[in-house]
């Protein structure tokens, strides 16, 4: 693959007993680009995400992240989940919403800056006495949080409990929170699920903004084909755990194997199938 | 603690005031221990039944430091007590950390019952460890903080005593609670603890080291328990290897009464249990004070399982 690839997934295989959820999948994600991972339900997309973020340890395969800033190389499949975020700076969101429902929106975003603040608080003691260095760090964190609150249109909810937010806002909160982790790769698992068309439109804009203004790569799982086709630079198609196609939106749209996979599948993917054809 | 000399005269106000003072002092101590139960429950959903033993170890360490200084006069007492406080907090925290590392972390992710049984096992092991190394006899400490205030309401000959030590216990508890509340509400560690309480795997995916956060929760609970241990040693002047058991169950009752998982609840529960015990000892029967406390445990578990300040969601992994 290209030498400048940010993320390289090689021969990734994940078995659960006799079930092979992901079968020898290889792909790469370029620096500063939006890549989409699509496929019918049960194709293994979320399993790939779980391997990337340390939720699962893959049965076979190598996942390499070349950090653009530190020039360091991380083997994600060997790292604990919190290290993947803290050191390799790969961050994900979930298909089902996973905010901290009893914390305010602002505090949700502060948790994402935990490591930075923990260091600044000198293992909590400086934080307790309110040392200037800690206050300064905290003010900077609040500023960063407020930047993303504004970008995601959550300003009016900043002090509300996250659990009380409307659905679409909770989805955007998850993205804002992931961005507060200062990622180099942002993995979004079905961010448009349950959103109405205008919310989906806003989401596409947000994802584009993240790439264009922050030069962060995005890896996207999504069933909303119009969104995927509109926003992605590159698409990887999975079916039954195997990669069946990849390329630009145009190439993938016209790939016979992809059309076959979607049209030949059960009724749960009707929406997606309609969108591709 | 009931002062039987006042009973014959039955001077209602004075007698009540005395029990009130006793109740607050005792309640503050239970509250400090109860926080350890409630925090651990909040973050990993398990009752750390060895927490009473951690408190007992804190009391022993404090006693040893005080004795090592020799019981002097004036300035030295302050130095001895401060050293006892710091050394006991540091070493007891270490016990708390090791306890979690050895007995609970390997069982994380397995059934809840496994960790619970491990906790009971650790409780017995720590009791016997102290019994073997320190002997089974009670250890005594002559009162080193004396003096206080005496009040009389009206024309009675019943004297209400408020000792310096009782004032100290309440002040130290208030100070610790304030620091603790600040830590939970304002620092990165406290925020991480609250996040882990709500969703551990999500916290990990935001870069929070969950294992370390849990370890620090045990360390904090142990440090508070050791302060309670020091104060009880000074208050009663006697400890043995078994004091952690009853105090632990009472503090657990306090945590349940206040609403397990809720830190203000633990403090409130501690005070209520302290009051109940003081009032029961004062007005009914000092022999049955434990029965009163544990009856509360039973009643709360039946009629108010979420406690006074607890949240209704009990299901946690």
XYZ file of C-alpha atoms in Angstrom:
594
model
C 0.000 0.000 0.000
C 1.004 3.612 -0.085
C 3.941 4.431 2.161
C 2.158 7.469 3.594
C -0.733 5.372 4.937
C -1.751 6.308 8.449
C -3.314 2.975 9.280
C -2.478 -0.340 7.747
C -4.576 -3.419 8.419
C -2.958 -6.612 7.165
C -4.511 -10.068 7.013
C -6.886 -9.290 9.856
C -8.810 -12.370 10.962
C -11.129 -12.704 13.920
C -12.625 -16.010 14.884
C -15.214 -16.684 17.564
C -15.060 -20.422 18.043
C -16.065 -21.809 14.643
C -17.406 -18.513 13.344
C -15.048 -16.438 11.243
C -16.350 -12.889 11.650
C -13.496 -11.252 9.775
C -11.525 -13.288 7.261
C -8.120 -12.107 6.043
C -9.042 -8.478 5.484
C -6.365 -5.974 4.460
C -6.810 -2.284 3.778
C -5.189 1.012 4.591
C -6.331 4.457 5.587
C -4.533 7.457 4.128
C -3.516 10.489 6.126
C -6.210 13.180 6.161
C -8.825 11.226 4.230
C -12.280 9.844 4.900
C -12.549 6.113 4.404
C -15.765 4.173 4.663
C -16.258 0.554 5.606
C -19.541 -0.731 4.208
C -21.288 -4.020 3.777
C -24.542 -5.791 4.589
C -25.463 -6.516 8.221
C -23.181 -9.073 9.796
C -20.389 -8.432 7.306
C -17.887 -7.889 10.129
C -17.534 -4.120 10.019
C -17.965 -3.523 13.726
C -15.662 -6.460 14.469
C -12.951 -4.689 12.482
C -13.545 -1.605 14.651
C -13.391 -3.666 17.800
C -10.028 -5.057 16.718
C -8.731 -1.579 15.887
C -9.642 -0.164 19.281
C -8.497 -3.020 21.475
C -11.950 -4.369 22.294
C -10.970 -7.672 20.709
C -7.562 -9.198 20.217
C -7.500 -10.391 16.591
C -6.879 -14.090 15.959
C -4.490 -13.295 13.104
C -3.188 -10.124 11.526
C -1.326 -6.937 12.067
C -2.699 -3.433 12.572
C -0.068 -0.725 12.215
C -0.564 2.934 12.937
C 2.115 5.353 11.732
C 1.737 8.412 13.871
C 2.168 11.475 11.669
C 3.533 13.701 14.424
C 5.844 11.562 16.514
C 6.943 9.342 13.593
C 6.289 6.434 15.935
C 4.734 3.188 14.808
C 2.166 1.432 16.963
C 1.014 -2.155 16.658
C -2.572 -1.693 17.791
C -3.361 -5.391 18.105
C -0.853 -5.605 20.950
C -2.044 -2.606 22.936
C -4.567 -2.205 25.743
C -7.652 -0.195 24.882
C -6.772 2.908 26.906
C -3.227 2.949 25.467
C -4.593 2.901 21.929
C -6.375 6.144 22.748
C -3.667 7.692 24.885
C -0.599 6.829 22.807
C -1.671 5.866 19.291
C -4.630 8.289 19.474
C -7.164 6.158 17.653
C -10.624 6.989 18.990
C -14.000 5.487 18.227
C -17.682 6.045 18.734
C -20.337 3.366 19.089
C -23.323 2.219 17.083
C -25.441 2.501 20.224
C -24.903 5.724 22.109
C -22.410 5.512 24.960
C -22.273 8.892 26.648
C -21.878 9.258 30.412
C -25.562 10.009 30.932
C -25.289 11.537 34.402
C -22.531 13.973 33.547
C -22.976 17.302 31.864
C -22.032 17.672 28.222
C -18.998 19.719 29.214
C -17.871 17.085 31.705
C -18.254 14.356 29.102
C -15.761 16.274 27.012
C -13.481 16.787 30.005
C -13.279 13.031 30.629
C -11.885 12.736 27.121
C -9.000 14.992 28.172
C -8.346 12.960 31.300
C -4.702 12.048 30.740
C -3.651 15.563 29.981
C -5.466 16.893 33.058
C -4.246 14.083 35.278
C -0.663 14.991 34.440
C -1.342 18.684 34.957
C -2.971 17.999 38.319
C 0.273 16.410 39.556
C -1.462 13.229 40.513
C -4.418 15.117 41.938
C -2.544 16.955 44.704
C -1.934 20.099 42.668
C -5.544 19.924 41.564
C -6.762 19.814 45.146
C -4.864 22.908 46.189
C -5.867 24.659 42.994
C -2.324 25.227 41.718
C -2.058 27.733 38.848
C -0.588 25.137 36.478
C -3.623 22.929 36.959
C -6.056 25.793 36.576
C -4.332 26.811 33.408
C -4.523 23.283 32.007
C -8.136 23.034 32.995
C -8.995 26.325 31.367
C -7.329 25.118 28.177
C -9.361 21.901 28.325
C -12.584 23.809 28.817
C -11.660 25.961 25.848
C -11.069 22.937 23.663
C -14.334 21.412 24.884
C -16.194 24.617 24.113
C -14.687 24.736 20.637
C -16.145 21.310 19.871
C -19.410 22.117 21.617
C -19.757 25.041 19.215
C -18.668 23.009 16.184
C -21.238 20.317 16.946
C -24.018 22.801 17.724
C -24.414 21.770 21.352
C -23.899 25.217 22.879
C -27.357 25.410 24.410
C -26.880 22.015 26.057
C -23.368 22.544 27.489
C -24.475 22.219 31.109
C -27.292 19.706 30.623
C -26.960 16.091 31.626
C -25.878 14.111 28.596
C -28.600 11.521 29.172
C -31.290 14.188 28.810
C -30.202 15.300 25.327
C -32.246 14.497 22.217
C -30.970 11.570 20.194
C -29.272 13.487 17.400
C -27.505 15.724 19.913
C -26.210 12.715 21.809
C -24.712 11.392 18.580
C -22.955 14.696 17.954
C -21.793 14.751 21.574
C -20.064 11.428 20.972
C -18.177 12.902 18.035
C -17.290 16.043 20.010
C -16.056 13.871 22.856
C -13.965 11.722 20.532
C -12.431 14.876 19.057
C -11.482 16.053 22.537
C -9.195 13.002 22.764
C -7.089 14.727 20.095
C -7.166 11.754 17.703
C -5.148 11.129 14.568
C -7.747 8.594 13.432
C -11.424 8.906 14.239
C -13.510 5.736 13.871
C -17.247 6.371 13.609
C -19.579 3.390 13.902
C -22.840 4.242 12.109
C -22.937 7.895 13.148
C -26.014 8.587 11.001
C -28.131 5.754 12.428
C -31.461 7.156 13.544
C -30.807 10.638 12.192
C -33.207 12.425 9.881
C -31.988 13.650 6.461
C -31.160 17.177 7.587
C -29.265 15.901 10.629
C -27.392 13.510 8.347
C -26.514 16.441 6.146
C -25.095 18.325 9.147
C -23.155 15.233 10.143
C -21.561 14.964 6.694
C -20.516 18.583 6.955
C -19.029 17.978 10.404
C -17.043 14.982 9.197
C -15.791 16.975 6.216
C -14.846 19.813 8.524
C -12.846 17.469 10.760
C -10.861 16.277 7.763
C -10.388 19.647 6.101
C -9.611 21.822 9.106
C -7.970 19.378 11.466
C -6.420 16.981 8.930
C -7.689 14.007 10.862
C -8.395 10.752 9.089
C -11.841 9.300 9.509
C -12.853 5.675 9.213
C -16.588 5.391 8.869
C -19.056 2.528 9.127
C -22.370 3.576 7.678
C -25.501 2.156 6.073
C -26.752 5.449 4.704
C -25.342 5.089 1.195
C -26.064 8.597 0.026
C -24.030 9.895 2.925
C -21.210 7.384 2.387
C -21.012 8.134 -1.326
C -21.083 11.852 -0.672
C -18.462 12.135 2.007
C -15.942 9.329 1.456
C -12.666 9.490 -0.395
C -12.263 5.740 -0.414
C -14.588 2.826 0.324
C -13.888 -0.737 1.471
C -16.725 -3.252 1.049
C -17.018 -6.287 3.303
C -19.349 -9.239 2.936
C -19.374 -12.319 5.161
C -16.141 -11.155 6.752
C -14.245 -10.835 3.485
C -13.234 -7.806 1.512
C -15.086 -7.964 -1.802
C -14.206 -4.564 -3.265
C -12.523 -1.272 -2.615
C -11.977 1.988 -4.412
C -13.498 5.401 -4.937
C -17.256 5.817 -4.455
C -17.660 5.719 -8.243
C -15.749 2.446 -8.631
C -17.530 0.761 -5.763
C -20.967 1.839 -6.933
C -20.437 0.103 -10.256
C -18.709 -2.988 -8.943
C -20.827 -6.047 -9.783
C -19.703 -7.904 -6.656
C -20.989 -5.079 -4.477
C -24.346 -4.906 -6.219
C -24.630 -8.668 -5.876
C -23.819 -8.574 -2.169
C -26.456 -5.967 -1.436
C -29.229 -7.236 -3.679
C -28.680 -10.829 -2.749
C -28.983 -10.197 0.959
C -31.990 -10.400 3.260
C -34.619 -7.743 3.829
C -32.776 -6.045 6.674
C -30.510 -4.299 4.203
C -33.270 -3.123 1.877
C -32.572 0.513 2.604
C -28.923 0.156 1.849
C -29.649 -1.836 -1.281
C -32.070 0.800 -2.521
C -29.482 3.445 -2.013
C -26.736 1.660 -3.943
C -28.806 0.779 -6.967
C -20.435 5.091 76.065
C -23.756 5.512 77.827
C -23.261 7.589 80.930
C -25.317 5.697 83.433
C -24.786 8.247 86.202
C -27.286 10.592 84.619
C -29.970 8.010 84.206
C -31.283 8.037 87.744
C -31.969 11.735 87.624
C -33.564 11.664 84.222
C -32.787 15.177 83.169
C -34.179 14.943 79.714
C -32.427 17.817 77.973
C -28.960 17.214 79.347
C -29.085 13.540 78.828
C -30.267 13.924 75.284
C -27.558 16.492 74.573
C -24.909 14.091 75.819
C -26.162 11.272 73.621
C -26.359 13.667 70.723
C -22.681 14.565 71.126
C -21.690 10.926 71.459
C -23.778 10.051 68.434
C -22.130 12.645 66.224
C -18.619 11.531 67.144
C -19.438 7.910 66.546
C -21.370 8.710 63.379
C -18.450 10.638 61.909
C -16.240 7.589 62.346
C -18.775 5.229 60.772
C -19.234 7.683 57.937
C -15.529 7.692 57.125
C -15.468 3.914 56.945
C -18.724 3.782 55.002
C -17.270 5.930 52.222
C -14.822 3.138 51.429
C -17.681 0.678 50.957
C -19.780 2.995 48.890
C -16.986 4.142 46.555
C -15.856 0.631 45.773
C -19.442 -0.439 45.201
C -19.986 2.555 42.973
C -17.058 1.821 40.732
C -16.947 -1.987 40.512
C -20.320 -2.996 41.915
C -18.901 -5.164 44.653
C -19.022 -5.062 48.442
C -15.486 -5.067 49.781
C -16.088 -7.058 52.941
C -12.405 -6.808 53.854
C -12.763 -3.042 54.270
C -13.426 -3.384 58.015
C -10.088 -5.171 58.326
C -8.359 -2.373 56.440
C -9.777 -0.014 59.053
C -8.535 -2.315 61.840
C -5.051 -2.386 60.304
C -5.140 1.412 60.133
C -5.956 1.494 63.844
C -3.063 -0.850 64.661
C -0.551 1.126 62.627
C -1.711 4.358 64.253
C -1.407 2.808 67.695
C 2.099 1.585 66.976
C 3.250 5.003 65.819
C 1.733 6.736 68.847
C 3.336 4.225 71.208
C 6.670 4.508 69.392
C 6.707 8.202 70.141
C 6.024 7.580 73.791
C 3.164 9.485 75.284
C 4.592 12.839 76.135
C 3.204 16.208 76.937
C 2.474 19.339 74.978
C 4.011 19.657 71.536
C 5.103 16.056 71.253
C 1.519 14.821 71.385
C 0.695 16.843 68.278
C 3.776 15.510 66.491
C 2.946 11.957 67.522
C -0.639 12.257 66.334
C 0.282 13.862 63.037
C 2.905 11.197 62.390
C 0.423 8.499 63.327
C -2.090 10.014 60.922
C 0.332 10.247 57.998
C 2.108 6.929 58.514
C -1.162 5.120 59.062
C -2.741 6.672 55.976
C 0.270 5.793 53.828
C 0.667 2.203 54.994
C -3.039 1.444 55.128
C -3.402 2.774 51.581
C -0.729 0.327 50.571
C -2.733 -2.486 52.162
C -5.802 -1.309 50.283
C -3.899 -1.238 47.011
C -2.415 -4.709 47.513
C -5.801 -6.083 48.541
C -7.363 -4.967 45.278
C -4.408 -6.110 43.217
C -4.192 -9.569 44.781
C -7.749 -10.489 45.674
C -10.074 -8.599 43.312
C -8.391 -7.627 40.071
C -7.715 -11.206 38.952
C -11.418 -11.921 39.447
C -12.684 -8.892 37.588
C -14.926 -9.951 34.763
C -15.864 -13.186 36.468
C -19.047 -13.633 38.459
C -19.897 -11.170 41.166
C -20.054 -13.938 43.715
C -16.394 -14.830 43.109
C -15.164 -11.395 44.162
C -17.521 -11.401 47.143
C -16.179 -14.727 48.378
C -12.644 -13.489 47.801
C -13.500 -10.439 49.924
C -14.770 -12.584 52.784
C -11.654 -14.739 52.493
C -9.418 -11.683 52.633
C -11.326 -10.449 55.659
C -10.626 -13.665 57.550
C -7.028 -13.796 56.317
C -6.276 -10.231 57.413
C -7.852 -10.793 60.845
C -5.692 -13.827 61.391
C -2.625 -12.089 60.037
C -3.011 -9.354 62.645
C -3.860 -11.859 65.348
C -0.685 -13.822 64.586
C 1.623 -10.861 64.314
C 0.139 -8.682 67.058
C -1.355 -11.239 69.409
C -4.968 -11.787 70.321
C -5.033 -9.601 73.415
C -6.608 -6.184 73.378
C -4.174 -3.325 73.014
C -4.758 -0.311 75.163
C -3.779 3.297 74.831
C -4.182 5.642 77.781
C -6.114 8.771 76.893
C -3.641 11.245 75.401
C -6.021 13.996 74.446
C -7.763 15.216 77.540
C -9.859 18.136 78.525
C -12.964 19.542 76.985
C -16.004 21.541 77.857
C -18.715 20.944 80.387
C -22.193 22.355 80.182
C -25.171 22.405 82.435
C -28.616 23.312 81.235
C -30.821 24.532 84.040
C -30.613 23.486 87.660
C -29.577 19.901 87.246
C -26.512 18.141 88.485
C -26.085 16.270 85.215
C -23.043 17.563 83.387
C -22.852 17.361 79.616
C -19.309 16.677 78.514
C -17.962 17.631 75.145
C -14.379 16.438 75.023
C -11.595 17.986 72.954
C -11.234 14.648 71.265
C -14.877 14.643 70.152
C -14.459 18.103 68.694
C -11.309 16.929 66.953
C -13.047 13.891 65.501
C -15.838 15.990 64.053
C -13.493 18.662 62.697
C -11.130 16.154 61.087
C -14.078 14.362 59.534
C -15.514 17.586 58.142
C -12.129 18.593 56.745
C -11.594 15.200 55.121
C -15.082 15.230 53.658
C -14.483 18.661 52.168
C -11.214 17.604 50.550
C -12.825 14.454 49.350
C -15.847 16.186 47.859
C -13.495 18.582 46.080
C -11.482 15.691 44.716
C -14.538 13.911 43.351
C -16.130 17.015 41.885
C -13.186 19.001 40.577
C -10.112 16.936 39.799
C -9.340 14.773 36.804
C -9.136 11.710 39.038
C -12.585 12.322 40.505
C -14.034 12.845 37.065
C -12.454 9.610 35.869
C -13.935 7.809 38.869
C -17.387 9.102 38.061
C -16.921 8.146 34.426
C -15.830 4.612 35.362
C -18.853 4.371 37.609
C -21.125 4.991 34.629
C -19.367 3.121 31.839
C -15.979 1.516 32.357
C -15.273 0.366 28.838
C -16.247 3.737 27.396
C -13.944 5.458 29.879
C -11.134 3.185 28.707
C -11.881 4.111 25.104
C -11.387 7.755 26.018
C -7.927 6.988 27.374
C -8.752 6.556 31.063
C -6.662 3.864 32.744
C -9.544 2.022 34.393
C -7.395 -0.386 36.404
C -5.449 2.446 37.925
C -8.594 4.423 38.668
C -10.027 1.431 40.511
C -6.758 0.968 42.424
C -6.826 4.595 43.492
C -10.410 4.184 44.658
C -9.269 1.432 47.005
C -6.345 3.585 48.121
C -8.634 6.507 48.935
C -11.119 4.332 50.795
C -8.288 2.776 52.814
C -6.811 6.183 53.669
C -10.155 7.385 55.037
C -10.628 4.155 56.973
C -7.180 4.548 58.537
C -8.134 7.999 59.816
C -11.233 6.433 61.342
C -8.958 3.780 62.857
C -6.731 6.389 64.469
C -9.702 8.270 65.873
C -11.317 5.161 67.318
C -8.050 4.176 68.962
C -7.884 7.568 70.626
C -11.590 7.588 71.501
C -12.010 4.167 73.043
C -8.378 3.460 73.906
C -8.721 -0.255 73.173
C -8.386 -2.224 69.957
C -7.906 -5.818 69.019
C -7.729 -7.816 65.811
C -11.500 -8.212 65.749
C -12.612 -4.556 65.893
C -12.799 -4.341 62.103
C -15.554 -6.898 61.860
C -18.304 -5.148 63.832
C -17.242 -1.658 62.773
C -17.104 -2.850 59.176
C -20.601 -4.288 59.228
C -21.940 -1.157 60.893
C -20.282 1.067 58.320
C -21.677 -1.193 55.621
C -25.114 -0.722 57.198
C -24.489 3.017 57.107
C -23.581 2.847 53.418
C -26.722 0.833 52.630
C -28.912 3.147 54.693
C -27.557 6.217 52.932
C -27.843 4.575 49.540
C -24.946 2.435 48.406
C -22.896 4.136 45.714
C -23.719 7.610 47.042
C -20.935 9.391 48.913
C -23.114 11.973 50.703
C -25.362 9.024 51.483
C -22.516 7.198 53.218
C -21.844 10.179 55.443
C -25.517 10.646 56.243
C -25.935 6.936 56.888
C -22.902 6.999 59.178
C -24.372 9.807 61.234
C -27.766 8.105 61.481
C -26.202 4.823 62.579
C -24.040 6.676 65.111
C -27.123 8.407 66.489
C -29.148 5.236 66.624
C -26.414 3.504 68.514
C -25.889 6.350 70.983
C -29.605 6.836 71.591
C -30.296 3.138 71.925
C -27.415 2.759 74.370
C -28.604 5.785 76.287
C -32.310 5.077 76.519
C -32.727 1.344 76.146
C -29.928 -1.080 76.572
C -26.272 -0.796 75.811
C -25.987 -4.562 75.399
C -28.426 -4.522 72.505
C -27.011 -1.601 70.562
C -25.698 -3.880 67.830
C -29.121 -5.492 67.506
C -30.589 -2.038 66.891
C -28.067 -1.287 64.159
C -28.502 -4.566 62.367
C -32.278 -4.328 62.621
C -31.911 -1.125 60.649
C -29.907 -3.026 58.035
C -32.681 -5.599 57.701
C -35.444 -3.002 57.590
C -33.652 -0.867 55.016
C -32.899 -3.842 52.798
C -36.553 -4.885 52.854
C -38.337 -1.560 52.578
C -35.831 0.885 51.085
C -33.212 -1.140 49.216
C -31.861 1.910 47.368
C -31.286 3.780 50.621
C -32.019 7.406 51.390
C -29.898 9.094 48.734
C -29.299 6.148 46.432
C -30.378 5.998 42.822
C -32.886 3.344 41.784
C -30.599 1.676 39.235
C -29.061 -1.204 41.131
C -28.047 -3.384 38.215
C -24.371 -2.920 37.465
C -21.736 -5.121 36.008
